[in-house]
mmCIF file with all atom_site columns, C-alpha atoms and ligand atoms in Angstrom:
data_model
loop_
_atom_site.group_PDB
_atom_site.id
_atom_site.type_symbol
_atom_site.label_atom_id
_atom_site.label_alt_id
_atom_site.label_comp_id
_atom_site.label_asym_id
_atom_site.label_entity_id
_atom_site.label_seq_id
_atom_site.pdbx_PDB_ins_code
_atom_site.Cartn_x
_atom_site.Cartn_y
_atom_site.Cartn_z
_atom_site.occupancy
_atom_site.B_iso_or_equiv
_atom_site.pdbx_formal_charge
_atom_site.auth_seq_id
_atom_site.auth_comp_id
_atom_site.auth_asym_id
_atom_site.auth_atom_id
_atom_site.pdbx_PDB_model_num
ATOM   1   C CA  . MET G 1 1   ? 9.229   -57.309 -4.973  1.00 0.00 ? 491  MET G CA  1
ATOM   2   C CA  . PHE G 1 2   ? 6.143   -56.047 -6.794  1.00 0.00 ? 492  PHE G CA  1
ATOM   3   C CA  . VAL G 1 3   ? 6.725   -53.980 -9.918  1.00 0.00 ? 493  VAL G CA  1
ATOM   4   C CA  . ILE G 1 4   ? 3.815   -51.999 -11.240 1.00 0.00 ? 494  ILE G CA  1
ATOM   5   C CA  . SER G 1 5   ? 3.640   -50.261 -14.598 1.00 0.00 ? 495  SER G CA  1
ATOM   6   C CA  . ALA G 1 6   ? 0.912   -48.494 -16.504 1.00 0.00 ? 496  ALA G CA  1
ATOM   7   C CA  . PRO G 1 7   ? 0.577   -45.729 -19.046 1.00 0.00 ? 497  PRO G CA  1
ATOM   8   C CA  . SER G 1 8   ? 0.201   -42.408 -17.237 1.00 0.00 ? 498  SER G CA  1
ATOM   9   C CA  . GLY G 1 9   ? -3.491  -41.720 -16.669 1.00 0.00 ? 499  GLY G CA  1
ATOM   10  C CA  . ALA G 1 10  ? -4.329  -45.376 -15.972 1.00 0.00 ? 500  ALA G CA  1
ATOM   11  C CA  . GLY G 1 11  ? -4.779  -44.477 -12.314 1.00 0.00 ? 501  GLY G CA  1
ATOM   12  C CA  . LYS G 1 12  ? -1.703  -46.284 -11.066 1.00 0.00 ? 502  LYS G CA  1
ATOM   13  C CA  . THR G 1 13  ? -0.759  -43.749 -8.394  1.00 0.00 ? 503  THR G CA  1
ATOM   14  C CA  . THR G 1 14  ? -4.220  -43.806 -6.790  1.00 0.00 ? 504  THR G CA  1
ATOM   15  C CA  . VAL G 1 15  ? -4.379  -47.600 -6.866  1.00 0.00 ? 505  VAL G CA  1
ATOM   16  C CA  . CYS G 1 16  ? -0.886  -47.821 -5.337  1.00 0.00 ? 506  CYS G CA  1
ATOM   17  C CA  . HIS G 1 17  ? -1.728  -45.376 -2.529  1.00 0.00 ? 507  HIS G CA  1
ATOM   18  C CA  . ARG G 1 18  ? -4.833  -47.335 -1.609  1.00 0.00 ? 508  ARG G CA  1
ATOM   19  C CA  . VAL G 1 19  ? -2.967  -50.637 -1.657  1.00 0.00 ? 509  VAL G CA  1
ATOM   20  C CA  . LEU G 1 20  ? -0.101  -49.257 0.443   1.00 0.00 ? 510  LEU G CA  1
ATOM   21  C CA  . GLU G 1 21  ? -2.547  -47.903 3.032   1.00 0.00 ? 511  GLU G CA  1
ATOM   22  C CA  . SER G 1 22  ? -4.197  -51.253 3.502   1.00 0.00 ? 512  SER G CA  1
ATOM   23  C CA  . ILE G 1 23  ? -1.433  -53.835 3.196   1.00 0.00 ? 513  ILE G CA  1
ATOM   24  C CA  . PRO G 1 24  ? 0.971   -54.094 6.119   1.00 0.00 ? 514  PRO G CA  1
ATOM   25  C CA  . ASP G 1 25  ? 4.657   -54.628 5.473   1.00 0.00 ? 515  ASP G CA  1
ATOM   26  C CA  . LEU G 1 26  ? 4.540   -53.313 1.940   1.00 0.00 ? 516  LEU G CA  1
ATOM   27  C CA  . ALA G 1 27  ? 6.826   -50.325 1.407   1.00 0.00 ? 517  ALA G CA  1
ATOM   28  C CA  . TYR G 1 28  ? 6.927   -47.915 -1.515  1.00 0.00 ? 518  TYR G CA  1
ATOM   29  C CA  . SER G 1 29  ? 10.191  -47.430 -3.368  1.00 0.00 ? 519  SER G CA  1
ATOM   30  C CA  . ILE G 1 30  ? 10.765  -43.695 -3.799  1.00 0.00 ? 520  ILE G CA  1
ATOM   31  C CA  . SER G 1 31  ? 12.417  -43.068 -7.155  1.00 0.00 ? 521  SER G CA  1
ATOM   32  C CA  . HIS G 1 32  ? 14.914  -40.421 -8.146  1.00 0.00 ? 522  HIS G CA  1
ATOM   33  C CA  . THR G 1 33  ? 13.903  -38.146 -10.980 1.00 0.00 ? 523  THR G CA  1
ATOM   34  C CA  . THR G 1 34  ? 15.116  -35.083 -12.872 1.00 0.00 ? 524  THR G CA  1
ATOM   35  C CA  . ARG G 1 35  ? 11.498  -34.043 -13.535 1.00 0.00 ? 525  ARG G CA  1
ATOM   36  C CA  . PRO G 1 36  ? 10.470  -30.898 -11.636 1.00 0.00 ? 526  PRO G CA  1
ATOM   37  C CA  . PRO G 1 37  ? 7.951   -31.464 -8.820  1.00 0.00 ? 527  PRO G CA  1
ATOM   38  C CA  . ARG G 1 38  ? 4.256   -31.103 -9.687  1.00 0.00 ? 528  ARG G CA  1
ATOM   39  C CA  . TYR G 1 39  ? 1.983   -29.074 -7.447  1.00 0.00 ? 529  TYR G CA  1
ATOM   40  C CA  . GLY G 1 40  ? 1.735   -30.735 -4.029  1.00 0.00 ? 530  GLY G CA  1
ATOM   41  C CA  . GLU G 1 41  ? 4.590   -33.196 -4.582  1.00 0.00 ? 531  GLU G CA  1
ATOM   42  C CA  . LYS G 1 42  ? 7.204   -33.383 -1.847  1.00 0.00 ? 532  LYS G CA  1
ATOM   43  C CA  . ASP G 1 43  ? 10.886  -34.192 -2.124  1.00 0.00 ? 533  ASP G CA  1
ATOM   44  C CA  . GLY G 1 44  ? 11.661  -37.463 -0.370  1.00 0.00 ? 534  GLY G CA  1
ATOM   45  C CA  . VAL G 1 45  ? 8.000   -38.471 -0.331  1.00 0.00 ? 535  VAL G CA  1
ATOM   46  C CA  . ASP G 1 46  ? 6.807   -38.671 -3.942  1.00 0.00 ? 536  ASP G CA  1
ATOM   47  C CA  . TYR G 1 47  ? 10.264  -38.650 -5.483  1.00 0.00 ? 537  TYR G CA  1
ATOM   48  C CA  . PHE G 1 48  ? 13.805  -37.584 -4.727  1.00 0.00 ? 538  PHE G CA  1
ATOM   49  C CA  . PHE G 1 49  ? 14.000  -34.614 -7.072  1.00 0.00 ? 539  PHE G CA  1
ATOM   50  C CA  . VAL G 1 50  ? 17.568  -34.261 -8.315  1.00 0.00 ? 540  VAL G CA  1
ATOM   51  C CA  . SER G 1 51  ? 19.428  -32.322 -11.001 1.00 0.00 ? 541  SER G CA  1
ATOM   52  C CA  . GLU G 1 52  ? 20.500  -34.044 -14.192 1.00 0.00 ? 542  GLU G CA  1
ATOM   53  C CA  . ASP G 1 53  ? 24.148  -33.777 -13.075 1.00 0.00 ? 543  ASP G CA  1
ATOM   54  C CA  . GLU G 1 54  ? 23.355  -35.519 -9.808  1.00 0.00 ? 544  GLU G CA  1
ATOM   55  C CA  . PHE G 1 55  ? 21.336  -38.219 -11.561 1.00 0.00 ? 545  PHE G CA  1
ATOM   56  C CA  . LEU G 1 56  ? 24.088  -38.929 -14.085 1.00 0.00 ? 546  LEU G CA  1
ATOM   57  C CA  . ARG G 1 57  ? 26.683  -38.992 -11.319 1.00 0.00 ? 547  ARG G CA  1
ATOM   58  C CA  . MET G 1 58  ? 24.634  -41.605 -9.440  1.00 0.00 ? 548  MET G CA  1
ATOM   59  C CA  . ARG G 1 59  ? 24.165  -43.594 -12.630 1.00 0.00 ? 549  ARG G CA  1
ATOM   60  C CA  . GLU G 1 60  ? 27.917  -43.606 -13.306 1.00 0.00 ? 550  GLU G CA  1
ATOM   61  C CA  . SER G 1 61  ? 28.535  -44.790 -9.740  1.00 0.00 ? 551  SER G CA  1
ATOM   62  C CA  . GLY G 1 62  ? 26.209  -47.755 -10.293 1.00 0.00 ? 552  GLY G CA  1
ATOM   63  C CA  . ASP G 1 63  ? 23.759  -46.529 -7.648  1.00 0.00 ? 553  ASP G CA  1
ATOM   64  C CA  . PHE G 1 64  ? 20.655  -47.526 -9.620  1.00 0.00 ? 554  PHE G CA  1
ATOM   65  C CA  . LEU G 1 65  ? 19.038  -50.948 -9.845  1.00 0.00 ? 555  LEU G CA  1
ATOM   66  C CA  . GLU G 1 66  ? 17.349  -49.630 -12.979 1.00 0.00 ? 556  GLU G CA  1
ATOM   67  C CA  . TRP G 1 67  ? 16.918  -46.306 -14.712 1.00 0.00 ? 557  TRP G CA  1
ATOM   68  C CA  . ALA G 1 68  ? 15.140  -44.933 -17.782 1.00 0.00 ? 558  ALA G CA  1
ATOM   69  C CA  . LEU G 1 69  ? 14.478  -41.810 -19.779 1.00 0.00 ? 559  LEU G CA  1
ATOM   70  C CA  . VAL G 1 70  ? 10.709  -41.277 -19.652 1.00 0.00 ? 560  VAL G CA  1
ATOM   71  C CA  . HIS G 1 71  ? 8.934   -38.313 -21.272 1.00 0.00 ? 561  HIS G CA  1
ATOM   72  C CA  . ASN G 1 72  ? 12.347  -36.564 -21.608 1.00 0.00 ? 562  ASN G CA  1
ATOM   73  C CA  . ASN G 1 73  ? 13.214  -36.899 -17.909 1.00 0.00 ? 563  ASN G CA  1
ATOM   74  C CA  . TYR G 1 74  ? 15.410  -39.397 -16.105 1.00 0.00 ? 564  TYR G CA  1
ATOM   75  C CA  . TYR G 1 75  ? 13.917  -41.743 -13.519 1.00 0.00 ? 565  TYR G CA  1
ATOM   76  C CA  . GLY G 1 76  ? 15.696  -44.400 -11.487 1.00 0.00 ? 566  GLY G CA  1
ATOM   77  C CA  . THR G 1 77  ? 15.382  -46.757 -8.539  1.00 0.00 ? 567  THR G CA  1
ATOM   78  C CA  . ALA G 1 78  ? 18.324  -46.469 -6.149  1.00 0.00 ? 568  ALA G CA  1
ATOM   79  C CA  . LYS G 1 79  ? 19.693  -49.811 -4.937  1.00 0.00 ? 569  LYS G CA  1
ATOM   80  C CA  . ARG G 1 80  ? 19.737  -48.253 -1.478  1.00 0.00 ? 570  ARG G CA  1
ATOM   81  C CA  . GLN G 1 81  ? 15.910  -47.977 -1.470  1.00 0.00 ? 571  GLN G CA  1
ATOM   82  C CA  . ILE G 1 82  ? 15.589  -51.681 -2.132  1.00 0.00 ? 572  ILE G CA  1
ATOM   83  C CA  . SER G 1 83  ? 18.157  -52.852 0.386   1.00 0.00 ? 573  SER G CA  1
ATOM   84  C CA  . ASP G 1 84  ? 16.691  -50.628 3.128   1.00 0.00 ? 574  ASP G CA  1
ATOM   85  C CA  . CYS G 1 85  ? 13.176  -52.032 2.630   1.00 0.00 ? 575  CYS G CA  1
ATOM   86  C CA  . LEU G 1 86  ? 13.986  -55.659 2.059   1.00 0.00 ? 576  LEU G CA  1
ATOM   87  C CA  . GLY G 1 87  ? 16.488  -55.516 4.938   1.00 0.00 ? 577  GLY G CA  1
ATOM   88  C CA  . SER G 1 88  ? 13.678  -54.505 7.270   1.00 0.00 ? 578  SER G CA  1
ATOM   89  C CA  . GLY G 1 89  ? 11.681  -57.574 6.215   1.00 0.00 ? 579  GLY G CA  1
ATOM   90  C CA  . LYS G 1 90  ? 9.141   -55.693 4.120   1.00 0.00 ? 580  LYS G CA  1
ATOM   91  C CA  . ASP G 1 91  ? 7.941   -56.368 0.618   1.00 0.00 ? 581  ASP G CA  1
ATOM   92  C CA  . ILE G 1 92  ? 8.530   -53.511 -1.764  1.00 0.00 ? 582  ILE G CA  1
ATOM   93  C CA  . LEU G 1 93  ? 6.432   -51.873 -4.453  1.00 0.00 ? 583  LEU G CA  1
ATOM   94  C CA  . LEU G 1 94  ? 8.153   -50.261 -7.441  1.00 0.00 ? 584  LEU G CA  1
ATOM   95  C CA  . ASP G 1 95  ? 6.073   -47.935 -9.601  1.00 0.00 ? 585  ASP G CA  1
ATOM   96  C CA  . ILE G 1 96  ? 8.239   -47.799 -12.724 1.00 0.00 ? 586  ILE G CA  1
ATOM   97  C CA  . ASP G 1 97  ? 7.904   -47.769 -16.500 1.00 0.00 ? 587  ASP G CA  1
ATOM   98  C CA  . VAL G 1 98  ? 8.220   -50.762 -18.818 1.00 0.00 ? 588  VAL G CA  1
ATOM   99  C CA  . GLN G 1 99  ? 11.917  -50.149 -19.597 1.00 0.00 ? 589  GLN G CA  1
ATOM   100 C CA  . GLY G 1 100 ? 12.689  -50.232 -15.880 1.00 0.00 ? 590  GLY G CA  1
ATOM   101 C CA  . ALA G 1 101 ? 10.497  -53.294 -15.286 1.00 0.00 ? 591  ALA G CA  1
ATOM   102 C CA  . ARG G 1 102 ? 12.503  -55.211 -17.908 1.00 0.00 ? 592  ARG G CA  1
ATOM   103 C CA  . GLN G 1 103 ? 15.777  -54.315 -16.198 1.00 0.00 ? 593  GLN G CA  1
ATOM   104 C CA  . VAL G 1 104 ? 14.393  -55.465 -12.834 1.00 0.00 ? 594  VAL G CA  1
ATOM   105 C CA  . ARG G 1 105 ? 13.151  -58.757 -14.234 1.00 0.00 ? 595  ARG G CA  1
ATOM   106 C CA  . ASP G 1 106 ? 16.539  -59.430 -15.871 1.00 0.00 ? 596  ASP G CA  1
ATOM   107 C CA  . GLN G 1 107 ? 18.252  -59.028 -12.514 1.00 0.00 ? 597  GLN G CA  1
ATOM   108 C CA  . LEU G 1 108 ? 15.606  -60.362 -10.110 1.00 0.00 ? 598  LEU G CA  1
ATOM   109 C CA  . SER G 1 109 ? 13.614  -63.148 -11.726 1.00 0.00 ? 599  SER G CA  1
ATOM   110 C CA  . GLU G 1 110 ? 11.416  -63.525 -8.630  1.00 0.00 ? 600  GLU G CA  1
ATOM   111 C CA  . ALA G 1 111 ? 9.993   -59.987 -9.009  1.00 0.00 ? 601  ALA G CA  1
ATOM   112 C CA  . ILE G 1 112 ? 6.226   -59.944 -9.651  1.00 0.00 ? 602  ILE G CA  1
ATOM   113 C CA  . LEU G 1 113 ? 5.261   -57.717 -12.573 1.00 0.00 ? 603  LEU G CA  1
ATOM   114 C CA  . ILE G 1 114 ? 1.788   -56.157 -12.612 1.00 0.00 ? 604  ILE G CA  1
ATOM   115 C CA  . PHE G 1 115 ? 0.382   -54.003 -15.422 1.00 0.00 ? 605  PHE G CA  1
ATOM   116 C CA  . ILE G 1 116 ? -2.549  -51.625 -14.972 1.00 0.00 ? 606  ILE G CA  1
ATOM   117 C CA  . LEU G 1 117 ? -4.634  -50.867 -18.046 1.00 0.00 ? 607  LEU G CA  1
ATOM   118 C CA  . PRO G 1 118 ? -7.306  -48.221 -18.482 1.00 0.00 ? 608  PRO G CA  1
ATOM   119 C CA  . PRO G 1 119 ? -10.675 -49.506 -19.714 1.00 0.00 ? 609  PRO G CA  1
ATOM   120 C CA  . SER G 1 120 ? -10.182 -47.758 -23.093 1.00 0.00 ? 610  SER G CA  1
ATOM   121 C CA  . TRP G 1 121 ? -8.020  -45.223 -24.955 1.00 0.00 ? 611  TRP G CA  1
ATOM   122 C CA  . GLU G 1 122 ? -10.833 -42.668 -24.660 1.00 0.00 ? 612  GLU G CA  1
ATOM   123 C CA  . VAL G 1 123 ? -10.928 -42.971 -20.890 1.00 0.00 ? 613  VAL G CA  1
ATOM   124 C CA  . LEU G 1 124 ? -7.147  -42.669 -20.740 1.00 0.00 ? 614  LEU G CA  1
ATOM   125 C CA  . GLU G 1 125 ? -7.135  -39.431 -22.743 1.00 0.00 ? 615  GLU G CA  1
ATOM   126 C CA  . GLU G 1 126 ? -10.021 -38.016 -20.704 1.00 0.00 ? 616  GLU G CA  1
ATOM   127 C CA  . ARG G 1 127 ? -8.162  -38.747 -17.453 1.00 0.00 ? 617  ARG G CA  1
ATOM   128 C CA  . LEU G 1 128 ? -4.992  -37.092 -18.748 1.00 0.00 ? 618  LEU G CA  1
ATOM   129 C CA  . ARG G 1 129 ? -6.918  -33.985 -19.802 1.00 0.00 ? 619  ARG G CA  1
ATOM   130 C CA  . LYS G 1 130 ? -8.622  -33.727 -16.413 1.00 0.00 ? 620  LYS G CA  1
ATOM   131 C CA  . ARG G 1 131 ? -5.230  -33.693 -14.753 1.00 0.00 ? 621  ARG G CA  1
ATOM   132 C CA  . GLN G 1 132 ? -4.368  -30.417 -16.486 1.00 0.00 ? 622  GLN G CA  1
ATOM   133 C CA  . SER G 1 133 ? -0.758  -30.737 -15.425 1.00 0.00 ? 623  SER G CA  1
ATOM   134 C CA  . ASP G 1 134 ? 0.532   -31.040 -18.998 1.00 0.00 ? 624  ASP G CA  1
ATOM   135 C CA  . ASP G 1 135 ? 0.292   -28.807 -22.038 1.00 0.00 ? 625  ASP G CA  1
ATOM   136 C CA  . GLU G 1 136 ? -1.134  -30.169 -25.320 1.00 0.00 ? 626  GLU G CA  1
ATOM   137 C CA  . GLU G 1 137 ? 2.274   -31.273 -26.600 1.00 0.00 ? 627  GLU G CA  1
ATOM   138 C CA  . ALA G 1 138 ? 3.097   -33.168 -23.396 1.00 0.00 ? 628  ALA G CA  1
ATOM   139 C CA  . LEU G 1 139 ? -0.340  -34.793 -23.543 1.00 0.00 ? 629  LEU G CA  1
ATOM   140 C CA  . LYS G 1 140 ? 0.288   -36.008 -27.093 1.00 0.00 ? 630  LYS G CA  1
ATOM   141 C CA  . LEU G 1 141 ? 3.659   -37.405 -26.027 1.00 0.00 ? 631  LEU G CA  1
ATOM   142 C CA  . ARG G 1 142 ? 2.045   -39.259 -23.113 1.00 0.00 ? 632  ARG G CA  1
ATOM   143 C CA  . MET G 1 143 ? -0.663  -40.730 -25.376 1.00 0.00 ? 633  MET G CA  1
ATOM   144 C CA  . SER G 1 144 ? 1.848   -41.915 -27.966 1.00 0.00 ? 634  SER G CA  1
ATOM   145 C CA  . ASN G 1 145 ? 4.106   -43.347 -25.241 1.00 0.00 ? 635  ASN G CA  1
ATOM   146 C CA  . ALA G 1 146 ? 1.049   -45.095 -23.770 1.00 0.00 ? 636  ALA G CA  1
ATOM   147 C CA  . ARG G 1 147 ? 0.354   -46.847 -27.071 1.00 0.00 ? 637  ARG G CA  1
ATOM   148 C CA  . SER G 1 148 ? 3.866   -48.294 -27.222 1.00 0.00 ? 638  SER G CA  1
ATOM   149 C CA  . GLU G 1 149 ? 4.024   -49.078 -23.473 1.00 0.00 ? 639  GLU G CA  1
ATOM   150 C CA  . VAL G 1 150 ? 0.840   -51.133 -23.622 1.00 0.00 ? 640  VAL G CA  1
ATOM   151 C CA  . ARG G 1 151 ? 2.510   -53.534 -26.076 1.00 0.00 ? 641  ARG G CA  1
ATOM   152 C CA  . ALA G 1 152 ? 4.770   -54.631 -23.208 1.00 0.00 ? 642  ALA G CA  1
ATOM   153 C CA  . VAL G 1 153 ? 1.789   -56.054 -21.314 1.00 0.00 ? 643  VAL G CA  1
ATOM   154 C CA  . ARG G 1 154 ? 2.720   -59.565 -22.494 1.00 0.00 ? 644  ARG G CA  1
ATOM   155 C CA  . GLU G 1 155 ? 5.898   -59.403 -20.422 1.00 0.00 ? 645  GLU G CA  1
ATOM   156 C CA  . TYR G 1 156 ? 3.907   -58.955 -17.180 1.00 0.00 ? 646  TYR G CA  1
ATOM   157 C CA  . ASP G 1 157 ? 2.583   -61.624 -14.821 1.00 0.00 ? 647  ASP G CA  1
ATOM   158 C CA  . TYR G 1 158 ? -0.723  -59.929 -13.957 1.00 0.00 ? 648  TYR G CA  1
ATOM   159 C CA  . VAL G 1 159 ? -3.049  -57.393 -15.560 1.00 0.00 ? 649  VAL G CA  1
ATOM   160 C CA  . ILE G 1 160 ? -5.501  -55.159 -13.706 1.00 0.00 ? 650  ILE G CA  1
ATOM   161 C CA  . ILE G 1 161 ? -8.102  -53.149 -15.619 1.00 0.00 ? 651  ILE G CA  1
ATOM   162 C CA  . ASN G 1 162 ? -8.725  -49.935 -13.725 1.00 0.00 ? 652  ASN G CA  1
ATOM   163 C CA  . ASP G 1 163 ? -12.352 -49.300 -14.587 1.00 0.00 ? 653  ASP G CA  1
ATOM   164 C CA  . ASP G 1 164 ? -13.682 -49.323 -11.044 1.00 0.00 ? 654  ASP G CA  1
ATOM   165 C CA  . LEU G 1 165 ? -11.109 -48.130 -8.472  1.00 0.00 ? 655  LEU G CA  1
ATOM   166 C CA  . ASP G 1 166 ? -12.364 -50.330 -5.611  1.00 0.00 ? 656  ASP G CA  1
ATOM   167 C CA  . GLU G 1 167 ? -12.221 -53.422 -7.762  1.00 0.00 ? 657  GLU G CA  1
ATOM   168 C CA  . ALA G 1 168 ? -8.762  -52.571 -9.077  1.00 0.00 ? 658  ALA G CA  1
ATOM   169 C CA  . VAL G 1 169 ? -7.529  -52.188 -5.482  1.00 0.00 ? 659  VAL G CA  1
ATOM   170 C CA  . ARG G 1 170 ? -9.170  -55.478 -4.454  1.00 0.00 ? 660  ARG G CA  1
ATOM   171 C CA  . ASN G 1 171 ? -7.496  -57.273 -7.356  1.00 0.00 ? 661  ASN G CA  1
ATOM   172 C CA  . PHE G 1 172 ? -4.118  -55.777 -6.537  1.00 0.00 ? 662  PHE G CA  1
ATOM   173 C CA  . LYS G 1 173 ? -4.427  -56.831 -2.896  1.00 0.00 ? 663  LYS G CA  1
ATOM   174 C CA  . ALA G 1 174 ? -5.459  -60.328 -3.951  1.00 0.00 ? 664  ALA G CA  1
ATOM   175 C CA  . ILE G 1 175 ? -2.308  -60.621 -6.078  1.00 0.00 ? 665  ILE G CA  1
ATOM   176 C CA  . VAL G 1 176 ? -0.080  -59.518 -3.192  1.00 0.00 ? 666  VAL G CA  1
ATOM   177 C CA  . GLN G 1 177 ? -1.777  -61.932 -0.792  1.00 0.00 ? 667  GLN G CA  1
ATOM   178 C CA  . ALA G 1 178 ? -1.634  -64.846 -3.215  1.00 0.00 ? 668  ALA G CA  1
ATOM   179 C CA  . GLU G 1 179 ? 2.048   -64.239 -3.947  1.00 0.00 ? 669  GLU G CA  1
ATOM   180 C CA  . ARG G 1 180 ? 2.784   -64.146 -0.223  1.00 0.00 ? 670  ARG G CA  1
ATOM   181 C CA  . CYS G 1 181 ? 1.180   -67.603 0.072   1.00 0.00 ? 671  CYS G CA  1
ATOM   182 C CA  . ARG G 1 182 ? 3.336   -69.195 -2.618  1.00 0.00 ? 672  ARG G CA  1
ATOM   183 C CA  . ARG G 1 183 ? 4.804   -72.475 -1.418  1.00 0.00 ? 673  ARG G CA  1
ATOM   184 C CA  . SER G 1 184 ? 8.297   -71.447 -2.476  1.00 0.00 ? 674  SER G CA  1
ATOM   185 C CA  . ARG G 1 185 ? 8.082   -68.371 -0.227  1.00 0.00 ? 675  ARG G CA  1
ATOM   186 C CA  . VAL G 1 186 ? 6.285   -69.877 2.773   1.00 0.00 ? 676  VAL G CA  1
ATOM   187 C CA  . ILE G 1 187 ? 7.968   -73.242 3.280   1.00 0.00 ? 677  ILE G CA  1
ATOM   188 C CA  . PRO G 1 188 ? 11.582  -71.989 3.629   1.00 0.00 ? 678  PRO G CA  1
ATOM   189 C CA  . SER G 1 189 ? 10.476  -69.703 6.492   1.00 0.00 ? 679  SER G CA  1
ATOM   190 C CA  . LEU G 1 190 ? 8.954   -72.583 8.496   1.00 0.00 ? 680  LEU G CA  1
ATOM   191 C CA  . ASN G 1 191 ? 11.810  -73.866 10.604  1.00 0.00 ? 681  ASN G CA  1
ATOM   192 C CA  . TRP G 1 192 ? 9.670   -76.572 12.222  1.00 0.00 ? 682  TRP G CA  1
ATOM   193 C CA  . LEU G 1 193 ? 8.766   -78.120 8.858   1.00 0.00 ? 683  LEU G CA  1
ATOM   194 C CA  . SER G 1 194 ? 11.809  -80.030 7.778   1.00 0.00 ? 684  SER G CA  1
ATOM   195 C CA  . ILE G 1 195 ? 10.929  -80.621 4.149   1.00 0.00 ? 685  ILE G CA  1
ATOM   196 C CA  . SER G 1 196 ? 12.442  -79.042 1.086   1.00 0.00 ? 686  SER G CA  1
ATOM   197 C CA  . VAL G 1 197 ? 10.457  -76.885 -1.363  1.00 0.00 ? 687  VAL G CA  1
HETATM 198 P P1  . 5GP F 2 .   ? 5.391   -39.263 -13.541 1.00 0.00 ? 1837 5GP F P1  1
HETATM 199 O O1  . 5GP F 2 .   ? 6.297   -38.218 -14.083 1.00 0.00 ? 1837 5GP F O1  1
HETATM 200 O O2  . 5GP F 2 .   ? 4.005   -39.170 -14.134 1.00 0.00 ? 1837 5GP F O2  1
HETATM 201 O O3  . 5GP F 2 .   ? 5.395   -39.326 -12.037 1.00 0.00 ? 1837 5GP F O3  1
HETATM 202 O O4  . 5GP F 2 .   ? 5.979   -40.681 -14.012 1.00 0.00 ? 1837 5GP F O4  1
HETATM 203 C C1  . 5GP F 2 .   ? 6.192   -40.928 -15.368 1.00 0.00 ? 1837 5GP F C1  1
HETATM 204 C C2  . 5GP F 2 .   ? 6.572   -42.375 -15.568 1.00 0.00 ? 1837 5GP F C2  1
HETATM 205 O O5  . 5GP F 2 .   ? 7.848   -42.648 -14.983 1.00 0.00 ? 1837 5GP F O5  1
HETATM 206 C C3  . 5GP F 2 .   ? 5.603   -43.367 -14.949 1.00 0.00 ? 1837 5GP F C3  1
HETATM 207 O O6  . 5GP F 2 .   ? 5.325   -44.388 -15.895 1.00 0.00 ? 1837 5GP F O6  1
HETATM 208 C C4  . 5GP F 2 .   ? 6.363   -43.939 -13.786 1.00 0.00 ? 1837 5GP F C4  1
HETATM 209 O O7  . 5GP F 2 .   ? 5.989   -45.267 -13.501 1.00 0.00 ? 1837 5GP F O7  1
HETATM 210 C C5  . 5GP F 2 .   ? 7.769   -43.886 -14.310 1.00 0.00 ? 1837 5GP F C5  1
HETATM 211 N N1  . 5GP F 2 .   ? 8.759   -43.948 -13.229 1.00 0.00 ? 1837 5GP F N1  1
HETATM 212 C C6  . 5GP F 2 .   ? 8.690   -43.387 -11.994 1.00 0.00 ? 1837 5GP F C6  1
HETATM 213 N N2  . 5GP F 2 .   ? 9.760   -43.698 -11.269 1.00 0.00 ? 1837 5GP F N2  1
HETATM 214 C C7  . 5GP F 2 .   ? 10.530  -44.493 -12.051 1.00 0.00 ? 1837 5GP F C7  1
HETATM 215 C C8  . 5GP F 2 .   ? 11.777  -45.175 -11.852 1.00 0.00 ? 1837 5GP F C8  1
HETATM 216 O O8  . 5GP F 2 .   ? 12.419  -45.109 -10.811 1.00 0.00 ? 1837 5GP F O8  1
HETATM 217 N N3  . 5GP F 2 .   ? 12.240  -45.898 -12.893 1.00 0.00 ? 1837 5GP F N3  1
HETATM 218 C C9  . 5GP F 2 .   ? 11.593  -46.010 -14.078 1.00 0.00 ? 1837 5GP F C9  1
HETATM 219 N N4  . 5GP F 2 .   ? 12.126  -46.785 -15.019 1.00 0.00 ? 1837 5GP F N4  1
HETATM 220 N N5  . 5GP F 2 .   ? 10.420  -45.395 -14.302 1.00 0.00 ? 1837 5GP F N5  1
HETATM 221 C C10 . 5GP F 2 .   ? 9.895   -44.648 -13.299 1.00 0.00 ? 1837 5GP F C10 1
#
């Protein structure tokens, strides 16, 4: 399981799309959210867009592996998403915030946590402004959340600076490939090699 976090505007979504296109057997975990869809977003593709009542009902039923309140909206990863992907033998990529990443790590210590950083605060703000999907107040909230989120970087296993998109994607792919080659993951799958890890 690969967990990726970044302040919004760090370019995480673009990096993730490129990585998912080029790495076989890596599936994307589609989160549930109470946030309304942005232009072009599709239900069941980008997110499962649900009402707050529905989200809270799922939360009470224990349907989420993790959940968090981010920018005044609820977001959560349904356990079902994880079991479906891992059951089909695929690795899974979770694009979630730092609160969610902590909950995942507490439950699944083998999860790989990756943090994407922008090259500077100025670049981050410029990227958020270019998006034009938020008003000035929402932008300020995202910038102040970004400053506190970045402090969590120490809890992550890997850091990718997204200055150049191609390089960020290459680094991400290298992490996935290296983790797939870990002795503790490879040896147990080799039936012919009768040695313990
Ligand atoms: P956005 O609204 O820009 O798509 O996402 C806002 C933030 O919510 C991002 O940092 C994103 O990673 C995070 N997020 C998306 N899905 C989930 C989820 O299922 N759980 C948690 N904890 N955070 C999520």
